[in-house]
CSV table of C-alpha atoms in Angstrom, one decimal:
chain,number,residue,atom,x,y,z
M,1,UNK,CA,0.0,0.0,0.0
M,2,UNK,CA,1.4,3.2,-1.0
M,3,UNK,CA,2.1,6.2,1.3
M,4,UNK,CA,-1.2,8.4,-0.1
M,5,UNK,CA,-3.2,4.9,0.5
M,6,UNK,CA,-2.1,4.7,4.0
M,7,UNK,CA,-3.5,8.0,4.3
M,8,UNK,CA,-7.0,7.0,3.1
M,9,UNK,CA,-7.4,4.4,5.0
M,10,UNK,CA,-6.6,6.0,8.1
M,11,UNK,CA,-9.1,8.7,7.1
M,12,UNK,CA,-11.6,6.2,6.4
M,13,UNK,CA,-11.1,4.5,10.0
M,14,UNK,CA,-10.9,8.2,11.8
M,15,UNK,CA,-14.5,8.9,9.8
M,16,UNK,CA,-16.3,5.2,10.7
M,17,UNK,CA,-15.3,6.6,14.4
M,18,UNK,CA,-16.7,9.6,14.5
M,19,UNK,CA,-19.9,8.5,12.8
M,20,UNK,CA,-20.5,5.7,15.8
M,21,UNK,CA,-23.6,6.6,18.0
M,22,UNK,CA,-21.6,7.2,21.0
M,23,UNK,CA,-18.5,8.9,19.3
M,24,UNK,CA,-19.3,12.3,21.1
M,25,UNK,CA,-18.6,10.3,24.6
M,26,UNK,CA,-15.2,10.6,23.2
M,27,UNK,CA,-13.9,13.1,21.1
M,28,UNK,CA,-13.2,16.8,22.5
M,29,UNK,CA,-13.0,15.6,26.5
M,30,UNK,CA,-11.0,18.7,27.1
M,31,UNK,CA,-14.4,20.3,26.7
M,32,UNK,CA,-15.4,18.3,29.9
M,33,UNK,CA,-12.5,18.9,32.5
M,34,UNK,CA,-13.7,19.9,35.4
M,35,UNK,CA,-11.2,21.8,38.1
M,36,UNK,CA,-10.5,18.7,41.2
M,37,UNK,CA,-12.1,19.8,44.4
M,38,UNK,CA,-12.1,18.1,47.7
M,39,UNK,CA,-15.4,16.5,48.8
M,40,UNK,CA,-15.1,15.8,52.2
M,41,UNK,CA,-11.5,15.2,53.9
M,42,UNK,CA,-9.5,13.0,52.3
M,43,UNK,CA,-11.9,12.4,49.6
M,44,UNK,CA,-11.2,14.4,46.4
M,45,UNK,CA,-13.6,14.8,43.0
M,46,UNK,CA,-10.8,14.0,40.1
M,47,UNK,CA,-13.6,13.3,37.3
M,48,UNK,CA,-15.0,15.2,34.6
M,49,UNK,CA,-18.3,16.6,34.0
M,50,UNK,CA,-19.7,13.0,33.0
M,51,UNK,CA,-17.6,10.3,34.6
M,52,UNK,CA,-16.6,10.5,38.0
M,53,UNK,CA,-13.8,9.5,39.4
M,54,UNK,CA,-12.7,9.7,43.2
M,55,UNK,CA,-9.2,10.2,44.9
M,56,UNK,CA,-8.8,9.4,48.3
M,57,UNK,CA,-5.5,10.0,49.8
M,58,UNK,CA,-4.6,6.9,52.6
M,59,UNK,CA,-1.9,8.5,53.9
M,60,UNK,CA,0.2,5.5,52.5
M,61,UNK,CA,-0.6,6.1,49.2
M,62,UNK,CA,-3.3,7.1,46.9
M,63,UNK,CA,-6.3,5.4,45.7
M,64,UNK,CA,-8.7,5.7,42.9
M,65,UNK,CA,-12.7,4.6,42.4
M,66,UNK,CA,-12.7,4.1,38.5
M,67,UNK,CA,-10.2,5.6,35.9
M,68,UNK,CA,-11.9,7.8,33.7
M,69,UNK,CA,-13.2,7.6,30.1
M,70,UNK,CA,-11.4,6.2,27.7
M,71,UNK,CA,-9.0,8.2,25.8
M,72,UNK,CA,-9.6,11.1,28.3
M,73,UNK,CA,-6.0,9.5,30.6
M,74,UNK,CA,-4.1,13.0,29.8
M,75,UNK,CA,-7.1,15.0,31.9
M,76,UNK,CA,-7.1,12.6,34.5
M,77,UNK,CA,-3.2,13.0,34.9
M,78,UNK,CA,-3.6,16.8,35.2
M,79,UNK,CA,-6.4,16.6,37.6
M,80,UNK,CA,-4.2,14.4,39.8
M,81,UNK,CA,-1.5,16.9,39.5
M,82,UNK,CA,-3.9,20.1,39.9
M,83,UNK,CA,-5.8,18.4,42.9
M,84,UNK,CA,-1.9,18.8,44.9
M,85,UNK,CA,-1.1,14.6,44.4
M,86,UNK,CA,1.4,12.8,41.8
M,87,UNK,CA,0.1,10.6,39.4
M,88,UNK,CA,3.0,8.2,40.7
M,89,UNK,CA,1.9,7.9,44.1
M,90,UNK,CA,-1.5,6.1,42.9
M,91,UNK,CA,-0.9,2.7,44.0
M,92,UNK,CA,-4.6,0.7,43.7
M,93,UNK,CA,-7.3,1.6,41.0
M,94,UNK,CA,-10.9,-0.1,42.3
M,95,UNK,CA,-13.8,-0.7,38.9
M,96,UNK,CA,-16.6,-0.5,39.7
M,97,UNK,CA,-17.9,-2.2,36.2
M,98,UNK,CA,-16.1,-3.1,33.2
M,99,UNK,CA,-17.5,-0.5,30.8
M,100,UNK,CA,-15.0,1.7,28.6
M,101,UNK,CA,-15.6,4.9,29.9
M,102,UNK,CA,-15.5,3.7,33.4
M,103,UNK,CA,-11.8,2.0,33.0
M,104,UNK,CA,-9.9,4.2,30.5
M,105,UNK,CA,-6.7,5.1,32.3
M,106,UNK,CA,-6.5,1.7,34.2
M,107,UNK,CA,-3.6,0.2,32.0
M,108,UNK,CA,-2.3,3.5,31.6
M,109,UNK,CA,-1.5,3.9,35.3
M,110,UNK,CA,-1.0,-0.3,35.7
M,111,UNK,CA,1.8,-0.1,32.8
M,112,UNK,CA,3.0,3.6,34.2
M,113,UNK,CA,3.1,3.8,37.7
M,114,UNK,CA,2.5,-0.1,38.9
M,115,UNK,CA,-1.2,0.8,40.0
M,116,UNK,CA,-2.7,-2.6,40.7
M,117,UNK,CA,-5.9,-2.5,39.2
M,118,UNK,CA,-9.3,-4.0,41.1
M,119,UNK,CA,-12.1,-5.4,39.5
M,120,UNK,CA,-15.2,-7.7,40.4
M,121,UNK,CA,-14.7,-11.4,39.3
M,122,UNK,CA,-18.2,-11.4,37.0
M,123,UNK,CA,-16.3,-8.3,34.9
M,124,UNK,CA,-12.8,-10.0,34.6
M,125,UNK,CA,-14.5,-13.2,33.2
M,126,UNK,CA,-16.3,-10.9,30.8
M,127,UNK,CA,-13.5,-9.0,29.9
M,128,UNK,CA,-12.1,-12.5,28.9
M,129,UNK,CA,-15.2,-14.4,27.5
M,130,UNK,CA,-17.3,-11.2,26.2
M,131,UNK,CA,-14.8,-8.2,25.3
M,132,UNK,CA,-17.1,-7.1,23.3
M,133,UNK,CA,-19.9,-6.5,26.6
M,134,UNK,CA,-17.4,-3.6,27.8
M,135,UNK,CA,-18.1,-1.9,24.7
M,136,UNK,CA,-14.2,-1.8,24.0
M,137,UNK,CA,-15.0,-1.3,20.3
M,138,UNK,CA,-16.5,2.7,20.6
M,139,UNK,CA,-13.3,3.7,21.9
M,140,UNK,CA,-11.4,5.6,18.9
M,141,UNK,CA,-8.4,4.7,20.1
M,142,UNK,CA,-7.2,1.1,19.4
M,143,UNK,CA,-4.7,1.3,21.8
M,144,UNK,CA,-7.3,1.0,24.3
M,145,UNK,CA,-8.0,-2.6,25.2
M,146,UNK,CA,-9.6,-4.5,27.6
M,147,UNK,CA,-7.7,-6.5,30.5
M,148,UNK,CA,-6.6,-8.6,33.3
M,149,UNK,CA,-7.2,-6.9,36.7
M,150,UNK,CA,-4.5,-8.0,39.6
M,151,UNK,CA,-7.3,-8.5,42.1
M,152,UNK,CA,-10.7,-10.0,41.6
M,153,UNK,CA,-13.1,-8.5,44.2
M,154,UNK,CA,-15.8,-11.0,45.4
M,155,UNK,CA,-18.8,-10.1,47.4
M,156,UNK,CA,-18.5,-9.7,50.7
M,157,UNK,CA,-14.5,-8.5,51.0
M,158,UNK,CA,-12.8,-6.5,53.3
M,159,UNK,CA,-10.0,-4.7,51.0
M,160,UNK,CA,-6.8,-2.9,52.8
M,161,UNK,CA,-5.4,0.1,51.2
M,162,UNK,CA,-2.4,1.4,53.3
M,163,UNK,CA,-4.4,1.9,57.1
M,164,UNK,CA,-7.7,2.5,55.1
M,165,UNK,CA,-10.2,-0.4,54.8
M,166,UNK,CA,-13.0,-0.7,52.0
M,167,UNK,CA,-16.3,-2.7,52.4
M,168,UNK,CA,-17.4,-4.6,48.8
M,169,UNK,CA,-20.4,-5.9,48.1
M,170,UNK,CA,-21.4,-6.6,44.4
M,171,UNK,CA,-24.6,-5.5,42.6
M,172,UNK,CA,-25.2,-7.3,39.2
M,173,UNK,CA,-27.4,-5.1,36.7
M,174,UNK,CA,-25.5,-2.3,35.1
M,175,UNK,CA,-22.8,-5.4,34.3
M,176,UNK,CA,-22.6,-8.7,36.1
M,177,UNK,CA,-19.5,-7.5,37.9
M,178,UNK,CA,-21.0,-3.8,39.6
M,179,UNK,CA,-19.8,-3.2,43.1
M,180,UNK,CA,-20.7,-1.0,45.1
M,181,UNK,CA,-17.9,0.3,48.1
M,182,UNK,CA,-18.4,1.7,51.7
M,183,UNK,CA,-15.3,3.5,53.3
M,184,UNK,CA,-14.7,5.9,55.9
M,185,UNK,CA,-13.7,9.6,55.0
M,186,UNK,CA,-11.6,11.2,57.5
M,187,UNK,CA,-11.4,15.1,58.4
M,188,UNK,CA,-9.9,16.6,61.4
M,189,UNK,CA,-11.3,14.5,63.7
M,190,UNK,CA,-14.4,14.0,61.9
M,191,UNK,CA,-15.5,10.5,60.3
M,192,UNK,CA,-18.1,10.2,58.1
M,193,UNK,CA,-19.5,6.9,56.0
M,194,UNK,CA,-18.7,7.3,51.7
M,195,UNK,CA,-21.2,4.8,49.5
M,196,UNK,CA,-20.6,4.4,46.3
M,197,UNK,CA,-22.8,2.4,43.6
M,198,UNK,CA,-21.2,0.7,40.8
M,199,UNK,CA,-23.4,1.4,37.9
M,200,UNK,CA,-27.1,2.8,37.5
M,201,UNK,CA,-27.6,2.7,34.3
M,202,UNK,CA,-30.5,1.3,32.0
M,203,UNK,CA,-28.6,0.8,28.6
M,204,UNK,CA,-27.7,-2.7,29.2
M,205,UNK,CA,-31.6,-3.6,30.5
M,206,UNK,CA,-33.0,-3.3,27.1
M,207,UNK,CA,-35.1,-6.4,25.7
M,208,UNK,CA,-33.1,-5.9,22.5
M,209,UNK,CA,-29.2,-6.0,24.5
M,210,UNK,CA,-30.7,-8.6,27.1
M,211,UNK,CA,-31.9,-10.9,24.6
M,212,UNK,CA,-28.9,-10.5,22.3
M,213,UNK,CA,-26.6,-11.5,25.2
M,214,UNK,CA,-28.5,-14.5,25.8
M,215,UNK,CA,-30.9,-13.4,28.9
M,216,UNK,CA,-34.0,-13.7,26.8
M,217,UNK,CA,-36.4,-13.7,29.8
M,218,UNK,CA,-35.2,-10.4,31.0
M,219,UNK,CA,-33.2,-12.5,34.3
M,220,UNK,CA,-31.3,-9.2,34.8
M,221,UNK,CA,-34.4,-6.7,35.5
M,222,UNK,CA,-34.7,-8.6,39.0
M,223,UNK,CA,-31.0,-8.9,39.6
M,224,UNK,CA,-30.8,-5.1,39.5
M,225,UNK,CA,-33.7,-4.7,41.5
M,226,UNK,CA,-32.0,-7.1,44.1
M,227,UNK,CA,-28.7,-5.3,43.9
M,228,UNK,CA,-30.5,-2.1,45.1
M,229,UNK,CA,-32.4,-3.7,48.2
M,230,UNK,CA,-29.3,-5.1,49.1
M,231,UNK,CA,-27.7,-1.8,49.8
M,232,UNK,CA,-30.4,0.3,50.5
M,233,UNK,CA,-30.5,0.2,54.4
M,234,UNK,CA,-26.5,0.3,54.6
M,235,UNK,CA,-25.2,4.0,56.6
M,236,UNK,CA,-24.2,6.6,54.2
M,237,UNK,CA,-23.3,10.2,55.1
M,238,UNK,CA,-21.4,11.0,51.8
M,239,UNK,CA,-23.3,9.6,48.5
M,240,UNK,CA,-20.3,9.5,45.4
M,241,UNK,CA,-21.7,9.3,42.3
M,242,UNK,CA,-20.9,6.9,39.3
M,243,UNK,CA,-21.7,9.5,37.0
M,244,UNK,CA,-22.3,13.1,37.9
M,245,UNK,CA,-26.5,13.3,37.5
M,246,UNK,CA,-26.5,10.7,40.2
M,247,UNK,CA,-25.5,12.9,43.1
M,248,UNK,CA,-25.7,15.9,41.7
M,249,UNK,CA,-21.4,16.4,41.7
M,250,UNK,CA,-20.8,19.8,39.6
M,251,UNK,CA,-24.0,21.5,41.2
M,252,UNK,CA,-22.8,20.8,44.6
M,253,UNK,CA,-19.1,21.8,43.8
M,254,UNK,CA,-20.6,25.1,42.9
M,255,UNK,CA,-22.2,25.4,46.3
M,256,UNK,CA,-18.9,24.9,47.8
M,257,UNK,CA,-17.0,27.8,45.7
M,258,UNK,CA,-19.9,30.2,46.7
M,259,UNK,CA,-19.1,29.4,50.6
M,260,UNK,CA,-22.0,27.2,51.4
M,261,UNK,CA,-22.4,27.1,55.3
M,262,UNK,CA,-23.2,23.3,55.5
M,263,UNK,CA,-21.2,20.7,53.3
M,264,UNK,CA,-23.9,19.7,50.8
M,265,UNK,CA,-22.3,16.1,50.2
M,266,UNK,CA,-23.1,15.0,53.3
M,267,UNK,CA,-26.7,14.3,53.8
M,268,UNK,CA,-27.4,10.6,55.6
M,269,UNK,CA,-30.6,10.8,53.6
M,270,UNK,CA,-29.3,10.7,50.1
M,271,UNK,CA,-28.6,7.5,49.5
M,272,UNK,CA,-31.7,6.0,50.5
M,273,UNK,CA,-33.3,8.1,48.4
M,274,UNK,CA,-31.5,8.2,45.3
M,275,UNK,CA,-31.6,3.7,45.3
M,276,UNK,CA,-35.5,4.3,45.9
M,277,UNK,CA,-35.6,6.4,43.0
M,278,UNK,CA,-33.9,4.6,40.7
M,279,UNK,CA,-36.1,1.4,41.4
M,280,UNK,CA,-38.9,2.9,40.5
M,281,UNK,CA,-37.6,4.4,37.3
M,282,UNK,CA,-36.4,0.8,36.8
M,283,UNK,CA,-40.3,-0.3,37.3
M,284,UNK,CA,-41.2,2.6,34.7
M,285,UNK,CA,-38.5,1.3,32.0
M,286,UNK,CA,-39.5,-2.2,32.2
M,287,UNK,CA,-43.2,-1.3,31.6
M,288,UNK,CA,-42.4,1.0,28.9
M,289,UNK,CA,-40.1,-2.0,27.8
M,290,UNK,CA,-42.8,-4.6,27.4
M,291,UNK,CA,-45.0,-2.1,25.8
M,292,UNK,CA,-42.4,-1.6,23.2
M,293,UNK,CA,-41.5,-5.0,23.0
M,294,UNK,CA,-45.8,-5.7,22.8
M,295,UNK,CA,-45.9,-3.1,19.5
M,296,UNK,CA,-43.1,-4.7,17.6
């Protein structure tokens, strides 16, 4: 293939990614950066204005919930680095799912910095078995790839990080392989109780996705709904979102630069309201699922 050939093709490949449904999830993330901010303590917002992410400082290291979108790694480093923290010093990356724009900087930091990466057991044998179930193939970037985490996380584990202890307990629905964490967040000699749920999201509940992974009897509707009463009655003081229209992440930041009086992430009530809420919009979607599914 000649030299102008080469050319064409990669133009070709560069336009069949931009004309992908979901291409504007990844092109132009500068457009999303959003200045880090500390949440509560030791607990810092290192995310964008769509995907969160979460830094929490040990004391013996750093650790981070989730690693960004995929091909958005270079905002994440600055965010580290503008936040006060070295990239270098992250030492554990926890999943919570196996979707692309949940795990984009994992290898990145693995291959970089040694970062051992965490994810739940149900989501490494998919990233083996089903590649194609982290939606991999709407990243642009084909150095993006999916991979073997160091530690598989099974329900009901304890995980150390440095002197700081993280409680897991795994909620099938989003993926097979959600988790959701509880973890203390420390400030001054305050204490208050972090939850954080590992996926909300309706995408992968369709009749059409369900039934084209092989759950034609919709097995995953009641799986989620499980996953939610699970969790609902733990202790939460400090709700971290998954994605920022969960718990309201960029509208409460703003609070906090305008000098709110009263920390407006910590409300005990949040949680239990927000995992209410989203089973009965689950109840809503299925019926307006069926209904669909009736008029085909």
């Amino acid at each position: 293939m000649s030299l102008y050939k080469d050319y064409e093709d990669y133009v070709s490949k560069k336009r069949k990614c931009q004309e992908k449904p979901m291409a504007h999830l990844f092109f132009h993330q500068e457009k999303r950066y959003v200045k880090p901010f500390s949440i509560y303590g030791n607990v810092y917002y290192v995310g964008d204005s769509w995907v969160c992410v979460h830094l929490i400082d040990t004391g013996e290291g750093l650790l981070l919930i989730d690693a960004g979108n995929a091909c958005a790694t270079p905002w994440l480093v600055q965010a580290i680095w503008e936040a006060g923290f070295r990239p270098n010093d992250v030492k554990w990356i926890v999943l919570s799912h196996g979707h692309v724009d949940h795990v984009g900087g994992a290898e990145f930091f693995r291959n970089t910095f040694g970062t051992k990466l965490y994810m739940a057991q149900a989501d490494a044998q998919m990233f083996r078995e089903h590649p194609e179930l982290s939606f991999i193939q709407d990243s642009p970037s084909l150095l993006d790839q999916v991979f073997e985490p160091d530690v598989c996380i099974q329900d009901g584990d304890i995980l150390a990080f440095g002197p700081m202890q993280i409680q897991c307990c795994t909620v099938p629905g989003h993926t097979e392989g959600c988790v959701a964490l509880f973890f203390d967040a420390h400030q001054g000699a305050e204490t208050k109780r972090c939850g954080y749920y590992g996926g909300f999201g309706f995408n992968t509940l369709t009749c059409e996705h369900l039934e084209e992974i092989g759950d034609p009897e919709y097995r995953m509707w009641k799986v989620y709904e499980e996953s939610l009463d699970k969790v609902m009655d733990q202790q939460v003081d400090i709700f971290l979102g998954n994605h920022t229209e969960n718990n309201r992440t960029l509208e409460k930041a703003e609070e906090m630069t305008k000098g709110a009086q009263v920390n407006p992430f910590v409300d005990r009530e949040e949680w239990r309201k927000y995992l209410e809420k989203k089973k009965e919009e689950l109840h809503a979607f299925i019926k307006r699922q069926l209904e669909a599914k009736a008029g085909r």
